[in-house]
């Protein structure tokens, strides 16, 4: 067992050197609400914060038009129910021709998320359509001469059968066949593996055993992986590295991982332990600080981890527990839900503003 872990670690460390470094922070712009500002106002907010990467959960033409000729790179999403249709190459070509081509390249679409958390969806029939739909959409882009939009799909951490310690990371056996096909596609197209990772859920489900400081990136003793001897001082990085090891077990070492969603709710129901403004501010503030320090994970320390925060706004029409409607950094009126450290500086134009960590963020103990 130790020899297997050593080999995987060697392979992963070696592959790290050939991966392109990224330096960016994105945000998820969800729209499951009836009180959100117009897309033009949202663009002004993002510009004032110097946020240049965003993800939406559809191909809303209003957003695509509003974001044209801006410096915001956009990831768009294919809804899960569209997968059976878009696995047909002709249908995929039609979809790309109507949903992407009219707006590109004026709108800087850089990625297409084909479905969301399909590998772990309650509707297990969708999984059979996922990779064919991904391949068909990519083929349509190539046919249309669009070569720099990456195609992938965001995954829940529930794709893992085991995630602790990180070196034990492995995919669930029931998804391994489709996962191998998916990883082959990512490898051949140099596209990233996207993961929705929420340490909040681990803490909520077991607050007596999971350290709050560990999940919030606060100072803590952390944990050492017994096989790799790597030290982890936060759960998010451990979760990402567990995915890297899971991919390596299927023979794929060089695929970049990006966090398509992570965040912390500022409010919850009585049984949602930890869903407070204080914890939400600490999680996102500490994560922002790590981003500005160009951090990678312990397994890939020299490659900055690209992260998309969830979410830009509180969304009042999201179903489920109270927490679901309270992940936003901002209220729908564009006032801060809490001060996370993103500051829109006052000035005559959005271009005079900048992204900064305010004094409230820098006071966090190192």
CSV table of C-alpha atoms in Angstrom, one decimal:
chain,number,residue,atom,x,y,z
A,1,UNK,CA,0.0,0.0,0.0
A,2,UNK,CA,2.8,2.4,0.9
A,3,UNK,CA,4.5,1.7,-2.4
A,4,UNK,CA,1.3,2.5,-4.3
A,5,UNK,CA,1.0,5.8,-2.5
A,6,UNK,CA,4.6,6.7,-3.2
A,7,UNK,CA,4.2,6.0,-6.9
A,8,UNK,CA,1.1,8.1,-7.1
A,9,UNK,CA,2.7,10.9,-5.2
A,10,UNK,CA,5.7,10.8,-7.5
A,11,UNK,CA,3.6,10.8,-10.6
A,12,UNK,CA,1.4,13.6,-9.4
A,13,UNK,CA,4.3,15.7,-8.3
A,14,UNK,CA,6.0,15.2,-11.7
A,15,UNK,CA,2.8,16.1,-13.6
A,16,UNK,CA,2.5,19.3,-11.6
A,17,UNK,CA,5.4,20.8,-13.4
A,18,UNK,CA,3.9,20.7,-16.8
A,19,UNK,CA,0.6,22.3,-15.8
A,20,UNK,CA,-0.1,25.9,-16.7
A,21,UNK,CA,-0.4,28.1,-13.7
A,22,UNK,CA,-3.5,30.1,-13.3
A,23,UNK,CA,-4.1,33.4,-11.4
A,24,UNK,CA,-7.7,34.2,-11.0
A,25,UNK,CA,-10.7,34.3,-8.8
A,26,UNK,CA,-14.3,33.8,-10.2
A,27,UNK,CA,-17.8,34.1,-8.8
A,28,UNK,CA,-21.0,32.2,-9.4
A,29,UNK,CA,-23.8,34.5,-10.6
A,30,UNK,CA,-26.9,32.5,-9.8
A,31,UNK,CA,-30.3,33.9,-10.8
A,32,UNK,CA,-32.9,31.9,-8.9
A,33,UNK,CA,-34.6,35.0,-7.5
A,34,UNK,CA,-37.3,37.5,-8.4
A,35,UNK,CA,-35.5,40.6,-7.1
A,36,UNK,CA,-32.0,40.7,-8.7
A,37,UNK,CA,-30.6,43.7,-10.4
A,38,UNK,CA,-30.4,43.9,-14.2
A,39,UNK,CA,-27.4,42.1,-15.8
A,40,UNK,CA,-26.0,45.5,-16.8
A,41,UNK,CA,-25.9,46.5,-13.1
A,42,UNK,CA,-24.3,43.1,-12.2
A,43,UNK,CA,-21.6,43.8,-14.7
A,44,UNK,CA,-21.0,47.2,-13.1
A,45,UNK,CA,-20.7,45.5,-9.7
A,46,UNK,CA,-18.2,42.9,-11.0
A,47,UNK,CA,-16.2,45.6,-12.8
A,48,UNK,CA,-16.0,47.7,-9.7
A,49,UNK,CA,-14.7,44.7,-7.7
A,50,UNK,CA,-12.2,43.9,-10.5
A,51,UNK,CA,-13.7,40.4,-10.7
A,52,UNK,CA,-13.0,39.1,-14.2
A,53,UNK,CA,-14.4,35.6,-14.1
A,54,UNK,CA,-18.1,34.6,-13.6
A,55,UNK,CA,-20.3,31.5,-14.1
A,56,UNK,CA,-24.0,31.5,-14.9
A,57,UNK,CA,-26.3,28.5,-14.7
A,58,UNK,CA,-27.8,28.8,-18.2
A,59,UNK,CA,-27.2,30.7,-21.4
A,60,UNK,CA,-29.4,33.6,-20.6
A,61,UNK,CA,-29.3,35.9,-23.6
A,62,UNK,CA,-29.8,39.0,-21.5
A,63,UNK,CA,-26.6,38.2,-19.5
A,64,UNK,CA,-24.7,37.3,-22.6
A,65,UNK,CA,-25.6,40.5,-24.3
A,66,UNK,CA,-25.0,42.7,-21.2
A,67,UNK,CA,-21.5,41.2,-20.7
A,68,UNK,CA,-20.5,41.8,-24.4
A,69,UNK,CA,-17.3,43.9,-24.8
A,70,UNK,CA,-16.5,43.7,-21.1
A,71,UNK,CA,-13.4,42.1,-19.6
A,72,UNK,CA,-15.5,39.5,-17.7
A,73,UNK,CA,-14.8,35.9,-18.8
A,74,UNK,CA,-18.0,33.8,-18.6
A,75,UNK,CA,-18.7,30.1,-18.1
A,76,UNK,CA,-22.2,29.2,-19.3
A,77,UNK,CA,-24.2,26.0,-18.4
A,78,UNK,CA,-26.2,23.4,-20.2
A,79,UNK,CA,-29.2,22.4,-18.0
A,80,UNK,CA,-29.2,18.7,-17.0
A,81,UNK,CA,-32.5,18.0,-18.8
A,82,UNK,CA,-30.9,19.0,-22.1
A,83,UNK,CA,-28.3,16.2,-22.0
A,84,UNK,CA,-30.4,13.5,-23.8
A,85,UNK,CA,-31.0,15.9,-26.6
A,86,UNK,CA,-27.5,17.3,-26.9
A,87,UNK,CA,-25.8,13.9,-27.1
A,88,UNK,CA,-27.0,14.0,-30.8
A,89,UNK,CA,-24.2,15.8,-32.7
A,90,UNK,CA,-26.8,17.6,-35.0
A,91,UNK,CA,-28.7,18.9,-32.0
A,92,UNK,CA,-25.5,20.0,-30.3
A,93,UNK,CA,-24.4,21.8,-33.4
A,94,UNK,CA,-27.8,23.6,-33.5
A,95,UNK,CA,-27.5,24.5,-29.7
A,96,UNK,CA,-24.0,25.9,-30.1
A,97,UNK,CA,-25.1,27.8,-33.2
A,98,UNK,CA,-28.0,29.5,-31.4
A,99,UNK,CA,-26.8,29.7,-27.8
A,100,UNK,CA,-23.1,30.5,-28.2
A,101,UNK,CA,-22.1,31.6,-31.6
A,102,UNK,CA,-24.3,34.8,-31.8
A,103,UNK,CA,-22.6,36.2,-28.7
A,104,UNK,CA,-19.0,35.0,-29.1
A,105,UNK,CA,-16.4,36.4,-29.1
A,106,UNK,CA,-17.9,39.8,-28.2
A,107,UNK,CA,-18.9,38.1,-24.9
A,108,UNK,CA,-15.8,36.3,-23.6
A,109,UNK,CA,-17.3,32.8,-23.1
A,110,UNK,CA,-14.4,30.7,-22.0
A,111,UNK,CA,-16.2,27.5,-20.7
A,112,UNK,CA,-19.3,25.5,-21.1
A,113,UNK,CA,-20.4,23.5,-18.1
A,114,UNK,CA,-22.4,20.5,-19.5
A,115,UNK,CA,-24.9,19.8,-16.7
A,116,UNK,CA,-24.2,20.2,-13.0
A,117,UNK,CA,-23.3,17.3,-10.6
A,118,UNK,CA,-24.6,14.7,-13.1
A,119,UNK,CA,-22.4,11.9,-11.8
A,120,UNK,CA,-24.4,12.1,-8.5
A,121,UNK,CA,-27.8,13.2,-9.8
A,122,UNK,CA,-30.9,11.5,-8.4
A,123,UNK,CA,-31.8,10.7,-12.0
A,124,UNK,CA,-29.1,8.1,-12.7
A,125,UNK,CA,-30.2,7.8,-16.3
A,126,UNK,CA,-28.6,11.1,-17.1
A,127,UNK,CA,-25.1,9.7,-16.6
A,128,UNK,CA,-25.3,7.7,-19.8
A,129,UNK,CA,-25.9,10.9,-21.8
A,130,UNK,CA,-23.2,13.1,-20.1
A,131,UNK,CA,-20.0,12.2,-22.0
A,132,UNK,CA,-21.7,11.8,-25.4
A,133,UNK,CA,-23.2,15.3,-24.9
A,134,UNK,CA,-19.8,16.7,-23.8
A,135,UNK,CA,-18.2,15.2,-26.9
A,136,UNK,CA,-21.0,16.4,-29.2
A,137,UNK,CA,-20.8,20.0,-27.9
A,138,UNK,CA,-17.0,20.1,-28.2
A,139,UNK,CA,-17.3,18.7,-31.8
A,140,UNK,CA,-19.8,21.5,-32.6
A,141,UNK,CA,-17.5,24.1,-31.3
A,142,UNK,CA,-14.7,22.7,-33.5
A,143,UNK,CA,-16.9,22.6,-36.5
A,144,UNK,CA,-17.7,26.3,-36.0
A,145,UNK,CA,-14.1,27.2,-35.7
A,146,UNK,CA,-14.4,28.0,-31.9
A,147,UNK,CA,-11.3,26.5,-30.4
A,148,UNK,CA,-10.8,28.2,-27.1
A,149,UNK,CA,-13.9,27.4,-25.1
A,150,UNK,CA,-13.3,24.6,-22.7
A,151,UNK,CA,-16.0,22.0,-22.2
A,152,UNK,CA,-16.4,20.2,-18.8
A,153,UNK,CA,-18.9,19.4,-16.1
A,154,UNK,CA,-19.0,20.4,-12.4
A,155,UNK,CA,-19.0,17.5,-10.0
A,156,UNK,CA,-20.1,17.1,-6.4
A,157,UNK,CA,-17.6,15.8,-3.9
A,158,UNK,CA,-20.0,12.9,-3.6
A,159,UNK,CA,-18.3,11.3,-6.7
A,160,UNK,CA,-15.7,10.1,-4.2
A,161,UNK,CA,-16.0,6.8,-2.4
A,162,UNK,CA,-13.3,8.0,0.0
A,163,UNK,CA,-11.7,11.4,0.5
A,164,UNK,CA,-9.8,11.1,3.8
A,165,UNK,CA,-6.9,11.1,4.0
A,166,UNK,CA,-6.4,12.8,0.6
A,167,UNK,CA,-4.1,10.0,-0.6
A,168,UNK,CA,-6.9,7.5,-0.2
A,169,UNK,CA,-9.1,9.5,-2.7
A,170,UNK,CA,-11.0,7.2,-5.0
A,171,UNK,CA,-14.1,7.4,-7.2
A,172,UNK,CA,-17.2,5.5,-6.4
A,173,UNK,CA,-17.2,2.2,-8.3
A,174,UNK,CA,-20.6,2.8,-9.9
A,175,UNK,CA,-19.3,5.9,-11.7
A,176,UNK,CA,-15.9,4.7,-12.6
A,177,UNK,CA,-16.7,3.6,-16.2
A,178,UNK,CA,-18.3,7.0,-17.2
A,179,UNK,CA,-15.6,8.8,-15.2
A,180,UNK,CA,-12.8,7.1,-17.1
A,181,UNK,CA,-14.4,8.2,-20.4
A,182,UNK,CA,-14.8,11.7,-19.0
A,183,UNK,CA,-11.2,11.9,-17.8
A,184,UNK,CA,-10.1,10.7,-21.2
A,185,UNK,CA,-11.9,13.6,-22.8
A,186,UNK,CA,-10.5,16.2,-20.4
A,187,UNK,CA,-7.0,14.8,-20.9
A,188,UNK,CA,-7.3,14.9,-24.7
A,189,UNK,CA,-8.7,18.5,-24.8
A,190,UNK,CA,-6.7,19.9,-21.9
A,191,UNK,CA,-9.8,20.9,-20.1
A,192,UNK,CA,-10.1,21.1,-16.3
A,193,UNK,CA,-11.9,18.9,-13.8
A,194,UNK,CA,-14.4,21.1,-12.0
A,195,UNK,CA,-15.4,20.3,-8.4
A,196,UNK,CA,-18.1,21.8,-6.2
A,197,UNK,CA,-16.5,21.6,-2.8
A,198,UNK,CA,-18.2,22.7,0.4
A,199,UNK,CA,-16.4,22.1,3.7
A,200,UNK,CA,-19.4,23.7,5.4
A,201,UNK,CA,-21.4,20.5,4.8
A,202,UNK,CA,-18.8,18.3,6.5
A,203,UNK,CA,-18.9,20.6,9.5
A,204,UNK,CA,-22.7,20.8,9.6
A,205,UNK,CA,-23.0,17.0,9.5
A,206,UNK,CA,-20.4,16.3,12.2
A,207,UNK,CA,-19.5,19.5,14.2
A,208,UNK,CA,-18.2,17.5,17.1
A,209,UNK,CA,-15.5,15.8,15.1
A,210,UNK,CA,-14.7,18.3,12.4
A,211,UNK,CA,-12.7,21.3,13.5
A,212,UNK,CA,-14.4,24.6,12.7
A,213,UNK,CA,-11.0,26.4,12.4
A,214,UNK,CA,-9.9,23.7,10.0
A,215,UNK,CA,-12.8,24.2,7.6
A,216,UNK,CA,-12.7,28.0,7.9
A,217,UNK,CA,-9.0,28.3,7.0
A,218,UNK,CA,-8.4,29.8,10.5
A,219,UNK,CA,-5.1,29.0,12.3
A,220,UNK,CA,-5.1,25.4,13.5
A,221,UNK,CA,-2.8,22.4,13.8
A,222,UNK,CA,-4.3,20.7,10.7
A,223,UNK,CA,-3.7,17.1,9.8
A,224,UNK,CA,-0.8,15.2,8.2
A,225,UNK,CA,-1.6,12.6,5.5
A,226,UNK,CA,-0.1,9.4,6.9
A,227,UNK,CA,1.1,8.2,3.4
A,228,UNK,CA,2.3,11.4,1.7
A,229,UNK,CA,3.3,13.2,4.9
A,230,UNK,CA,1.8,16.3,3.4
A,231,UNK,CA,0.4,18.8,5.9
A,232,UNK,CA,-3.1,20.2,5.4
A,233,UNK,CA,-4.3,23.2,7.4
A,234,UNK,CA,-7.8,23.4,5.7
A,235,UNK,CA,-10.3,21.0,4.4
A,236,UNK,CA,-10.8,22.5,0.9
A,237,UNK,CA,-7.3,21.8,-0.2
A,238,UNK,CA,-7.6,18.3,1.2
A,239,UNK,CA,-10.7,17.7,-0.8
A,240,UNK,CA,-9.1,18.9,-4.0
A,241,UNK,CA,-6.0,16.7,-3.5
A,242,UNK,CA,-8.3,13.7,-2.8
A,243,UNK,CA,-9.8,14.3,-6.3
A,244,UNK,CA,-6.2,14.4,-7.8
A,245,UNK,CA,-5.4,11.0,-6.2
A,246,UNK,CA,-8.7,9.6,-7.4
A,247,UNK,CA,-7.9,10.6,-11.0
A,248,UNK,CA,-4.5,9.1,-10.7
A,249,UNK,CA,-6.0,5.8,-9.6
A,250,UNK,CA,-7.7,5.8,-13.0
A,251,UNK,CA,-4.5,6.6,-14.8
A,252,UNK,CA,-4.9,10.4,-15.2
A,253,UNK,CA,-2.2,12.5,-13.6
A,254,UNK,CA,-2.0,15.8,-15.5
A,255,UNK,CA,-5.5,17.2,-15.4
A,256,UNK,CA,-6.0,20.5,-13.7
A,257,UNK,CA,-8.6,20.8,-11.0
A,258,UNK,CA,-10.6,24.0,-10.5
A,259,UNK,CA,-13.2,24.6,-7.8
A,260,UNK,CA,-16.4,25.5,-9.6
A,261,UNK,CA,-18.2,26.3,-6.4
A,262,UNK,CA,-17.3,26.8,-2.8
A,263,UNK,CA,-18.8,29.1,-0.2
A,264,UNK,CA,-20.5,29.3,3.2
A,265,UNK,CA,-24.1,30.3,4.1
A,266,UNK,CA,-24.6,33.4,6.3
A,267,UNK,CA,-27.9,32.1,7.7
A,268,UNK,CA,-29.6,28.8,8.2
A,269,UNK,CA,-32.3,26.8,10.0
A,270,UNK,CA,-31.8,25.9,13.7
A,271,UNK,CA,-30.4,22.5,12.7
A,272,UNK,CA,-27.9,24.0,10.2
A,273,UNK,CA,-24.9,24.2,12.6
A,274,UNK,CA,-22.4,26.8,11.6
A,275,UNK,CA,-24.5,28.8,9.2
A,276,UNK,CA,-23.7,32.3,10.5
A,277,UNK,CA,-22.6,35.6,9.2
A,278,UNK,CA,-19.3,35.4,11.2
A,279,UNK,CA,-18.4,32.0,9.8
A,280,UNK,CA,-19.4,33.0,6.2
A,281,UNK,CA,-17.2,36.1,6.4
A,282,UNK,CA,-14.3,34.1,7.9
A,283,UNK,CA,-14.5,31.4,5.2
A,284,UNK,CA,-14.7,33.6,2.2
A,285,UNK,CA,-12.3,36.2,3.6
A,286,UNK,CA,-9.6,33.6,4.4
A,287,UNK,CA,-10.1,32.0,1.0
A,288,UNK,CA,-9.7,35.3,-0.7
A,289,UNK,CA,-6.5,35.9,1.2
A,290,UNK,CA,-5.2,32.5,0.1
A,291,UNK,CA,-6.1,33.4,-3.5
A,292,UNK,CA,-4.2,36.7,-3.4
A,293,UNK,CA,-1.2,34.7,-2.1
A,294,UNK,CA,-1.3,32.5,-5.2
A,295,UNK,CA,-1.5,29.4,-3.2
A,296,UNK,CA,-1.7,25.9,-4.5
A,297,UNK,CA,-2.7,22.7,-2.6
A,298,UNK,CA,0.0,20.7,-0.7
A,299,UNK,CA,0.1,18.2,-3.6
A,300,UNK,CA,0.5,20.9,-6.3
A,301,UNK,CA,2.0,23.8,-4.3
A,302,UNK,CA,3.3,25.7,-7.4
A,303,UNK,CA,0.0,25.8,-9.2
A,304,UNK,CA,-2.5,28.3,-8.0
A,305,UNK,CA,-5.9,26.8,-7.3
A,306,UNK,CA,-8.6,28.5,-9.4
A,307,UNK,CA,-11.7,29.1,-7.3
A,308,UNK,CA,-15.2,30.3,-8.1
A,309,UNK,CA,-17.0,31.6,-5.0
A,310,UNK,CA,-20.6,30.7,-4.5
A,311,UNK,CA,-22.4,33.1,-4.8
A,312,UNK,CA,-22.7,36.7,-5.9
A,313,UNK,CA,-26.2,37.2,-4.5
A,314,UNK,CA,-28.6,35.8,-2.0
A,315,UNK,CA,-31.3,34.1,-4.1
A,316,UNK,CA,-34.7,34.2,-2.6
A,317,UNK,CA,-36.4,31.6,-4.7
A,318,UNK,CA,-34.0,28.7,-4.2
A,319,UNK,CA,-35.7,25.6,-2.7
A,320,UNK,CA,-34.5,23.7,0.3
A,321,UNK,CA,-33.3,24.8,3.7
A,322,UNK,CA,-32.7,28.5,4.7
A,323,UNK,CA,-29.0,28.2,4.0
A,324,UNK,CA,-29.7,27.7,0.2
A,325,UNK,CA,-31.0,31.2,0.0
A,326,UNK,CA,-28.1,32.8,1.9
A,327,UNK,CA,-24.8,32.0,0.2
A,328,UNK,CA,-24.5,35.5,-1.4
A,329,UNK,CA,-21.8,38.0,-0.7
A,330,UNK,CA,-24.3,40.6,-1.8
A,331,UNK,CA,-28.0,41.4,-1.3
A,332,UNK,CA,-30.1,41.9,-4.4
A,333,UNK,CA,-29.8,45.6,-3.9
A,334,UNK,CA,-26.0,45.3,-4.3
A,335,UNK,CA,-25.3,46.0,-0.7
A,336,UNK,CA,-22.9,43.6,1.0
A,337,UNK,CA,-24.5,40.8,3.0
A,338,UNK,CA,-21.3,41.0,5.1
A,339,UNK,CA,-17.8,42.4,4.7
A,340,UNK,CA,-15.7,39.7,3.1
A,341,UNK,CA,-12.9,42.0,2.0
A,342,UNK,CA,-14.0,42.8,-1.5
A,343,UNK,CA,-14.1,46.5,-1.7
A,344,UNK,CA,-15.5,48.7,-4.5
A,345,UNK,CA,-13.6,51.9,-4.0
A,346,UNK,CA,-15.4,55.1,-4.5
A,347,UNK,CA,-14.6,56.9,-7.7
A,348,UNK,CA,-16.0,58.5,-10.8
A,349,UNK,CA,-16.0,55.3,-12.8
A,350,UNK,CA,-15.9,51.6,-12.2
A,351,UNK,CA,-12.4,51.4,-13.8
A,352,UNK,CA,-11.0,53.4,-10.9
A,353,UNK,CA,-12.1,50.8,-8.4
A,354,UNK,CA,-10.1,47.8,-7.4
A,355,UNK,CA,-10.3,44.5,-5.6
A,356,UNK,CA,-8.7,44.8,-2.2
A,357,UNK,CA,-8.5,43.0,1.1
A,358,UNK,CA,-9.8,45.6,3.6
A,359,UNK,CA,-8.4,46.1,7.1
A,360,UNK,CA,-11.0,43.7,8.4
A,361,UNK,CA,-9.5,41.0,6.3
A,362,UNK,CA,-5.9,41.6,7.0
A,363,UNK,CA,-6.5,41.5,10.7
A,364,UNK,CA,-6.9,37.8,10.5
A,365,UNK,CA,-4.1,36.2,12.4
A,366,UNK,CA,-1.5,34.5,10.1
